[in-house]
Amino acid sequence: MKPISSRSVAALVVLLLTGSASAQTTRPAADAAPAPWGSTVEQVAKATELGNVPQVVSLLARDAHVRAFESPDPAAARTLIDAAADWKLLGTHAYQFPPVSLARDIAADVKRSDLVPEADKRKIVPYDDAEEARANTTAADWVAQTLAAERDQLIGVAVFWNTRNNRPMFVLMKGQASGEDYAVKLAVYGDPMARRDR
């Protein structure tokens, strides 16, 4: 798979913020994830927003890796919590890879949030089916490369809004079964645009 350039990531973020959220509201069966995995993704997101390090740690696999978008170096759950100090949760989404509706789902989170300034919401305009398909494909490629995700693997996306600099933030997760439950095997967090100029 061809690496996604910083320009492509920038285009993705623009598409996420200019997408229509008025389209389909039910997730296609092709990327539906088990409900317990969706619950794990939501718990990680809420614990991150609340700064609850022990809960985040309890939802990670024993050999889990955590890192920021802008660095390949591993980080601790505490680092994720510290980075998320100004983040407010907009939504969570769980899928089996590939996520066919990710860009549309993120756009919907942004549009319905009271936290996102109206100036940013005004950038969100309906687009046609071709643009939606392109945005969703780019989003799936972004997730594949960030998480080294393969078909049918469990992935999750938590969408946040950074209230200090008015930008979307993300925690991408890859899951694995842990007995009857699910745990996060890999989490990548932050602003995917942070290294665009490097």
PDB file of C-alpha atoms in Angstrom:
ATOM      1  CA  MET A   1       0.000   0.000   0.000  1.00  0.00           C
ATOM      2  CA  LYS A   2       1.316   3.440  -0.935  1.00  0.00           C
ATOM      3  CA  PRO A   3       2.120   5.637   2.090  1.00  0.00           C
ATOM      4  CA  ILE A   4      -0.312   8.476   2.703  1.00  0.00           C
ATOM      5  CA  SER A   5       1.410  11.813   2.325  1.00  0.00           C
ATOM      6  CA  SER A   6       0.950  14.709   4.728  1.00  0.00           C
ATOM      7  CA  ARG A   7      -0.987  16.398   1.926  1.00  0.00           C
ATOM      8  CA  SER A   8      -3.390  13.447   1.812  1.00  0.00           C
ATOM      9  CA  VAL A   9      -3.904  13.600   5.571  1.00  0.00           C
ATOM     10  CA  ALA A  10      -4.565  17.326   5.231  1.00  0.00           C
ATOM     11  CA  ALA A  11      -7.075  16.588   2.492  1.00  0.00           C
ATOM     12  CA  LEU A  12      -8.729  14.000   4.708  1.00  0.00           C
ATOM     13  CA  VAL A  13      -9.160  16.462   7.565  1.00  0.00           C
ATOM     14  CA  VAL A  14     -10.608  19.019   5.144  1.00  0.00           C
ATOM     15  CA  LEU A  15     -12.987  16.395   3.763  1.00  0.00           C
ATOM     16  CA  LEU A  16     -13.967  15.385   7.287  1.00  0.00           C
ATOM     17  CA  LEU A  17     -14.829  18.982   8.045  1.00  0.00           C
ATOM     18  CA  THR A  18     -16.610  19.602   4.768  1.00  0.00           C
ATOM     19  CA  GLY A  19     -18.632  16.422   4.600  1.00  0.00           C
ATOM     20  CA  SER A  20     -22.350  15.991   4.808  1.00  0.00           C
ATOM     21  CA  ALA A  21     -23.706  14.289   7.899  1.00  0.00           C
ATOM     22  CA  SER A  22     -27.236  14.131   6.583  1.00  0.00           C
ATOM     23  CA  ALA A  23     -26.777  10.912   4.657  1.00  0.00           C
ATOM     24  CA  GLN A  24     -27.189   7.378   5.939  1.00  0.00           C
ATOM     25  CA  THR A  25     -27.412   7.054   9.731  1.00  0.00           C
ATOM     26  CA  THR A  26     -27.114   3.298  10.025  1.00  0.00           C
ATOM     27  CA  ARG A  27     -23.740   1.654   9.564  1.00  0.00           C
ATOM     28  CA  PRO A  28     -23.434  -0.760   6.655  1.00  0.00           C
ATOM     29  CA  ALA A  29     -23.210  -4.405   7.742  1.00  0.00           C
ATOM     30  CA  ALA A  30     -19.841  -4.714   5.971  1.00  0.00           C
ATOM     31  CA  ASP A  31     -18.003  -2.937   8.798  1.00  0.00           C
ATOM     32  CA  ALA A  32     -20.228  -3.691  11.786  1.00  0.00           C
ATOM     33  CA  ALA A  33     -18.236  -4.563  14.912  1.00  0.00           C
ATOM     34  CA  PRO A  34     -19.350  -6.622  17.919  1.00  0.00           C
ATOM     35  CA  ALA A  35     -21.196  -4.496  20.481  1.00  0.00           C
ATOM     36  CA  PRO A  36     -18.707  -5.280  23.292  1.00  0.00           C
ATOM     37  CA  TRP A  37     -15.872  -3.863  21.159  1.00  0.00           C
ATOM     38  CA  GLY A  38     -17.895  -0.697  20.621  1.00  0.00           C
ATOM     39  CA  SER A  39     -18.369  -0.480  24.378  1.00  0.00           C
ATOM     40  CA  THR A  40     -14.605  -0.793  24.921  1.00  0.00           C
ATOM     41  CA  VAL A  41     -13.912   2.004  22.428  1.00  0.00           C
ATOM     42  CA  GLU A  42     -16.456   4.226  24.183  1.00  0.00           C
ATOM     43  CA  GLN A  43     -15.034   3.458  27.631  1.00  0.00           C
ATOM     44  CA  VAL A  44     -11.486   4.317  26.516  1.00  0.00           C
ATOM     45  CA  ALA A  45     -12.722   7.582  25.010  1.00  0.00           C
ATOM     46  CA  LYS A  46     -14.709   8.625  28.074  1.00  0.00           C
ATOM     47  CA  ALA A  47     -11.873   7.691  30.444  1.00  0.00           C
ATOM     48  CA  THR A  48      -9.470   9.720  28.286  1.00  0.00           C
ATOM     49  CA  GLU A  49     -11.739  12.760  28.445  1.00  0.00           C
ATOM     50  CA  LEU A  50     -12.126  12.399  32.223  1.00  0.00           C
ATOM     51  CA  GLY A  51      -8.388  11.905  32.780  1.00  0.00           C
ATOM     52  CA  ASN A  52      -8.926   8.478  34.319  1.00  0.00           C
ATOM     53  CA  VAL A  53      -5.555   6.769  33.814  1.00  0.00           C
ATOM     54  CA  PRO A  54      -6.381   3.547  35.730  1.00  0.00           C
ATOM     55  CA  GLN A  55      -9.487   2.944  33.618  1.00  0.00           C
ATOM     56  CA  VAL A  56      -7.603   3.526  30.361  1.00  0.00           C
ATOM     57  CA  VAL A  57      -4.882   1.129  31.521  1.00  0.00           C
ATOM     58  CA  SER A  58      -7.498  -1.494  32.466  1.00  0.00           C
ATOM     59  CA  LEU A  59      -8.825  -1.442  28.890  1.00  0.00           C
ATOM     60  CA  LEU A  60      -5.409  -1.941  27.282  1.00  0.00           C
ATOM     61  CA  ALA A  61      -4.028  -5.364  26.404  1.00  0.00           C
ATOM     62  CA  ARG A  62      -1.022  -6.418  28.448  1.00  0.00           C
ATOM     63  CA  ASP A  63       1.282  -5.909  25.453  1.00  0.00           C
ATOM     64  CA  ALA A  64      -0.518  -2.820  24.133  1.00  0.00           C
ATOM     65  CA  HIS A  65       1.335  -0.014  22.394  1.00  0.00           C
ATOM     66  CA  VAL A  66       0.337   3.638  22.764  1.00  0.00           C
ATOM     67  CA  ARG A  67       1.860   6.463  20.732  1.00  0.00           C
ATOM     68  CA  ALA A  68       1.154   9.935  19.382  1.00  0.00           C
ATOM     69  CA  PHE A  69       0.576  10.610  15.687  1.00  0.00           C
ATOM     70  CA  GLU A  70       3.609  12.856  15.546  1.00  0.00           C
ATOM     71  CA  SER A  71       6.037  10.336  17.025  1.00  0.00           C
ATOM     72  CA  PRO A  72       6.836   6.674  16.408  1.00  0.00           C
ATOM     73  CA  ASP A  73       8.046   6.370  20.008  1.00  0.00           C
ATOM     74  CA  PRO A  74       5.878   4.500  22.497  1.00  0.00           C
ATOM     75  CA  ALA A  75       4.073   6.496  25.154  1.00  0.00           C
ATOM     76  CA  ALA A  76       2.287   5.711  28.398  1.00  0.00           C
ATOM     77  CA  ALA A  77      -1.428   5.975  29.052  1.00  0.00           C
ATOM     78  CA  ARG A  78      -0.570   8.917  31.313  1.00  0.00           C
ATOM     79  CA  THR A  79       0.914  10.740  28.303  1.00  0.00           C
ATOM     80  CA  LEU A  80      -2.315  10.235  26.374  1.00  0.00           C
ATOM     81  CA  ILE A  81      -4.318  11.619  29.302  1.00  0.00           C
ATOM     82  CA  ASP A  82      -2.012  14.632  29.620  1.00  0.00           C
ATOM     83  CA  ALA A  83      -2.267  15.349  25.896  1.00  0.00           C
ATOM     84  CA  ALA A  84      -6.063  15.187  26.090  1.00  0.00           C
ATOM     85  CA  ALA A  85      -6.411  17.807  28.839  1.00  0.00           C
ATOM     86  CA  ASP A  86      -8.265  20.246  26.540  1.00  0.00           C
ATOM     87  CA  TRP A  87     -10.140  17.617  24.545  1.00  0.00           C
ATOM     88  CA  LYS A  88     -13.903  17.107  24.626  1.00  0.00           C
ATOM     89  CA  LEU A  89     -15.421  13.918  23.255  1.00  0.00           C
ATOM     90  CA  LEU A  90     -17.612  14.282  20.167  1.00  0.00           C
ATOM     91  CA  GLY A  91     -18.221  10.632  19.322  1.00  0.00           C
ATOM     92  CA  THR A  92     -16.919   7.082  19.151  1.00  0.00           C
ATOM     93  CA  HIS A  93     -17.121   4.539  16.354  1.00  0.00           C
ATOM     94  CA  ALA A  94     -16.273   0.832  16.217  1.00  0.00           C
ATOM     95  CA  TYR A  95     -15.737  -1.106  13.015  1.00  0.00           C
ATOM     96  CA  GLN A  96     -14.350  -4.224  11.476  1.00  0.00           C
ATOM     97  CA  PHE A  97     -11.703  -3.071   9.025  1.00  0.00           C
ATOM     98  CA  PRO A  98     -12.174  -1.485   6.537  1.00  0.00           C
ATOM     99  CA  PRO A  99     -14.424   1.271   7.904  1.00  0.00           C
ATOM    100  CA  VAL A 100     -16.588   2.206   4.948  1.00  0.00           C
ATOM    101  CA  SER A 101     -18.287   5.222   6.560  1.00  0.00           C
ATOM    102  CA  LEU A 102     -15.597   6.756   8.775  1.00  0.00           C
ATOM    103  CA  ALA A 103     -15.354  10.190   7.139  1.00  0.00           C
ATOM    104  CA  ARG A 104     -19.129  10.562   7.127  1.00  0.00           C
ATOM    105  CA  ASP A 105     -19.352   9.442  10.777  1.00  0.00           C
ATOM    106  CA  ILE A 106     -16.729  11.973  11.895  1.00  0.00           C
ATOM    107  CA  ALA A 107     -18.458  14.750   9.958  1.00  0.00           C
ATOM    108  CA  ALA A 108     -21.712  13.848  11.739  1.00  0.00           C
ATOM    109  CA  ASP A 109     -19.986  14.107  15.134  1.00  0.00           C
ATOM    110  CA  VAL A 110     -18.692  17.574  14.305  1.00  0.00           C
ATOM    111  CA  LYS A 111     -21.987  18.833  12.925  1.00  0.00           C
ATOM    112  CA  ARG A 112     -24.093  17.862  15.914  1.00  0.00           C
ATOM    113  CA  SER A 113     -21.660  19.074  18.584  1.00  0.00           C
ATOM    114  CA  ASP A 114     -22.349  22.215  20.599  1.00  0.00           C
ATOM    115  CA  LEU A 115     -18.614  22.436  21.301  1.00  0.00           C
ATOM    116  CA  VAL A 116     -17.571  23.136  17.717  1.00  0.00           C
ATOM    117  CA  PRO A 117     -17.680  26.862  16.910  1.00  0.00           C
ATOM    118  CA  GLU A 118     -20.234  27.932  14.328  1.00  0.00           C
ATOM    119  CA  ALA A 119     -17.431  29.277  12.128  1.00  0.00           C
ATOM    120  CA  ASP A 120     -16.091  25.733  11.817  1.00  0.00           C
ATOM    121  CA  LYS A 121     -19.538  24.254  11.346  1.00  0.00           C
ATOM    122  CA  ARG A 122     -20.181  26.651   8.476  1.00  0.00           C
ATOM    123  CA  LYS A 123     -17.308  24.965   6.639  1.00  0.00           C
ATOM    124  CA  ILE A 124     -19.351  21.760   6.645  1.00  0.00           C
ATOM    125  CA  VAL A 125     -21.394  21.659   3.486  1.00  0.00           C
ATOM    126  CA  PRO A 126     -23.128  18.783   1.717  1.00  0.00           C
ATOM    127  CA  TYR A 127     -21.096  17.087  -0.975  1.00  0.00           C
ATOM    128  CA  ASP A 128     -21.911  14.590  -3.656  1.00  0.00           C
ATOM    129  CA  ASP A 129     -21.564  10.819  -3.602  1.00  0.00           C
ATOM    130  CA  ALA A 130     -18.192  10.864  -5.377  1.00  0.00           C
ATOM    131  CA  GLU A 131     -16.650  13.196  -2.778  1.00  0.00           C
ATOM    132  CA  GLU A 132     -18.115  11.142   0.058  1.00  0.00           C
ATOM    133  CA  ALA A 133     -16.698   7.935  -1.409  1.00  0.00           C
ATOM    134  CA  ARG A 134     -13.274   9.558  -1.830  1.00  0.00           C
ATOM    135  CA  ALA A 135     -13.263  10.831   1.765  1.00  0.00           C
ATOM    136  CA  ASN A 136     -14.288   7.438   3.147  1.00  0.00           C
ATOM    137  CA  THR A 137     -11.626   5.652   1.083  1.00  0.00           C
ATOM    138  CA  THR A 138      -8.932   8.086   2.239  1.00  0.00           C
ATOM    139  CA  ALA A 139     -10.058   7.653   5.845  1.00  0.00           C
ATOM    140  CA  ALA A 140      -9.851   3.865   5.538  1.00  0.00           C
ATOM    141  CA  ASP A 141      -6.341   4.133   4.049  1.00  0.00           C
ATOM    142  CA  TRP A 142      -5.321   6.475   6.879  1.00  0.00           C
ATOM    143  CA  VAL A 143      -6.532   3.983   9.485  1.00  0.00           C
ATOM    144  CA  ALA A 144      -4.861   1.074   7.669  1.00  0.00           C
ATOM    145  CA  GLN A 145      -1.482   2.782   7.669  1.00  0.00           C
ATOM    146  CA  THR A 146      -1.714   4.250  11.147  1.00  0.00           C
ATOM    147  CA  LEU A 147      -2.793   1.001  12.811  1.00  0.00           C
ATOM    148  CA  ALA A 148      -1.353  -1.522  10.315  1.00  0.00           C
ATOM    149  CA  ALA A 149      -4.944  -2.763  10.151  1.00  0.00           C
ATOM    150  CA  GLU A 150      -5.990  -5.697   8.007  1.00  0.00           C
ATOM    151  CA  ARG A 151      -9.363  -6.926   6.823  1.00  0.00           C
ATOM    152  CA  ASP A 152     -11.798  -7.880   9.601  1.00  0.00           C
ATOM    153  CA  GLN A 153      -9.570  -6.610  12.419  1.00  0.00           C
ATOM    154  CA  LEU A 154     -11.387  -4.597  15.061  1.00  0.00           C
ATOM    155  CA  ILE A 155     -10.708  -0.883  14.985  1.00  0.00           C
ATOM    156  CA  GLY A 156     -12.139   2.045  16.854  1.00  0.00           C
ATOM    157  CA  VAL A 157     -12.074   5.803  16.425  1.00  0.00           C
ATOM    158  CA  ALA A 158     -12.739   8.356  19.157  1.00  0.00           C
ATOM    159  CA  VAL A 159     -13.340  11.875  17.870  1.00  0.00           C
ATOM    160  CA  PHE A 160     -12.518  14.812  20.121  1.00  0.00           C
ATOM    161  CA  TRP A 161     -12.487  18.577  19.815  1.00  0.00           C
ATOM    162  CA  ASN A 162      -9.518  20.493  21.230  1.00  0.00           C
ATOM    163  CA  THR A 163     -11.190  23.472  22.904  1.00  0.00           C
ATOM    164  CA  ARG A 164      -7.919  25.348  23.231  1.00  0.00           C
ATOM    165  CA  ASN A 165      -7.027  25.502  19.536  1.00  0.00           C
ATOM    166  CA  ASN A 166     -10.351  24.511  17.930  1.00  0.00           C
ATOM    167  CA  ARG A 167      -9.112  21.474  16.050  1.00  0.00           C
ATOM    168  CA  PRO A 168     -10.323  17.894  15.771  1.00  0.00           C
ATOM    169  CA  MET A 169      -8.290  15.307  17.679  1.00  0.00           C
ATOM    170  CA  PHE A 170      -8.456  11.545  17.397  1.00  0.00           C
ATOM    171  CA  VAL A 171      -7.639   8.333  19.189  1.00  0.00           C
ATOM    172  CA  LEU A 172      -7.408   5.441  16.736  1.00  0.00           C
ATOM    173  CA  MET A 173      -7.541   1.979  18.297  1.00  0.00           C
ATOM    174  CA  LYS A 174      -6.964  -1.584  17.186  1.00  0.00           C
ATOM    175  CA  GLY A 175      -8.644  -4.241  19.317  1.00  0.00           C
ATOM    176  CA  GLN A 176      -8.289  -7.863  20.199  1.00  0.00           C
ATOM    177  CA  ALA A 177     -10.452 -10.402  22.019  1.00  0.00           C
ATOM    178  CA  SER A 178      -9.622 -10.803  25.705  1.00  0.00           C
ATOM    179  CA  GLY A 179     -11.679 -13.699  27.009  1.00  0.00           C
ATOM    180  CA  GLU A 180     -15.307 -12.645  26.571  1.00  0.00           C
ATOM    181  CA  ASP A 181     -14.294  -8.994  26.422  1.00  0.00           C
ATOM    182  CA  TYR A 182     -12.105  -6.869  24.178  1.00  0.00           C
ATOM    183  CA  ALA A 183      -8.943  -4.906  24.842  1.00  0.00           C
ATOM    184  CA  VAL A 184      -7.028  -2.232  22.951  1.00  0.00           C
ATOM    185  CA  LYS A 185      -3.870  -3.603  21.371  1.00  0.00           C
ATOM    186  CA  LEU A 186      -2.720  -0.332  19.767  1.00  0.00           C
ATOM    187  CA  ALA A 187      -3.776   3.268  20.321  1.00  0.00           C
ATOM    188  CA  VAL A 188      -2.533   6.239  18.307  1.00  0.00           C
ATOM    189  CA  TYR A 189      -3.657   9.656  19.464  1.00  0.00           C
ATOM    190  CA  GLY A 190      -3.481  13.364  18.832  1.00  0.00           C
ATOM    191  CA  ASP A 191      -3.626  15.629  15.825  1.00  0.00           C
ATOM    192  CA  PRO A 192      -2.847  13.822  12.551  1.00  0.00           C
ATOM    193  CA  MET A 193      -1.896  17.185  11.070  1.00  0.00           C
ATOM    194  CA  ALA A 194       0.800  17.847  13.700  1.00  0.00           C
ATOM    195  CA  ARG A 195       3.642  16.560  11.526  1.00  0.00           C
ATOM    196  CA  ARG A 196       2.377  17.894   8.197  1.00  0.00           C
ATOM    197  CA  ASP A 197       5.244  20.348   7.847  1.00  0.00           C
ATOM    198  CA  ARG A 198       7.999  17.981   8.904  1.00  0.00           C
TER     199      ARG A 198
END
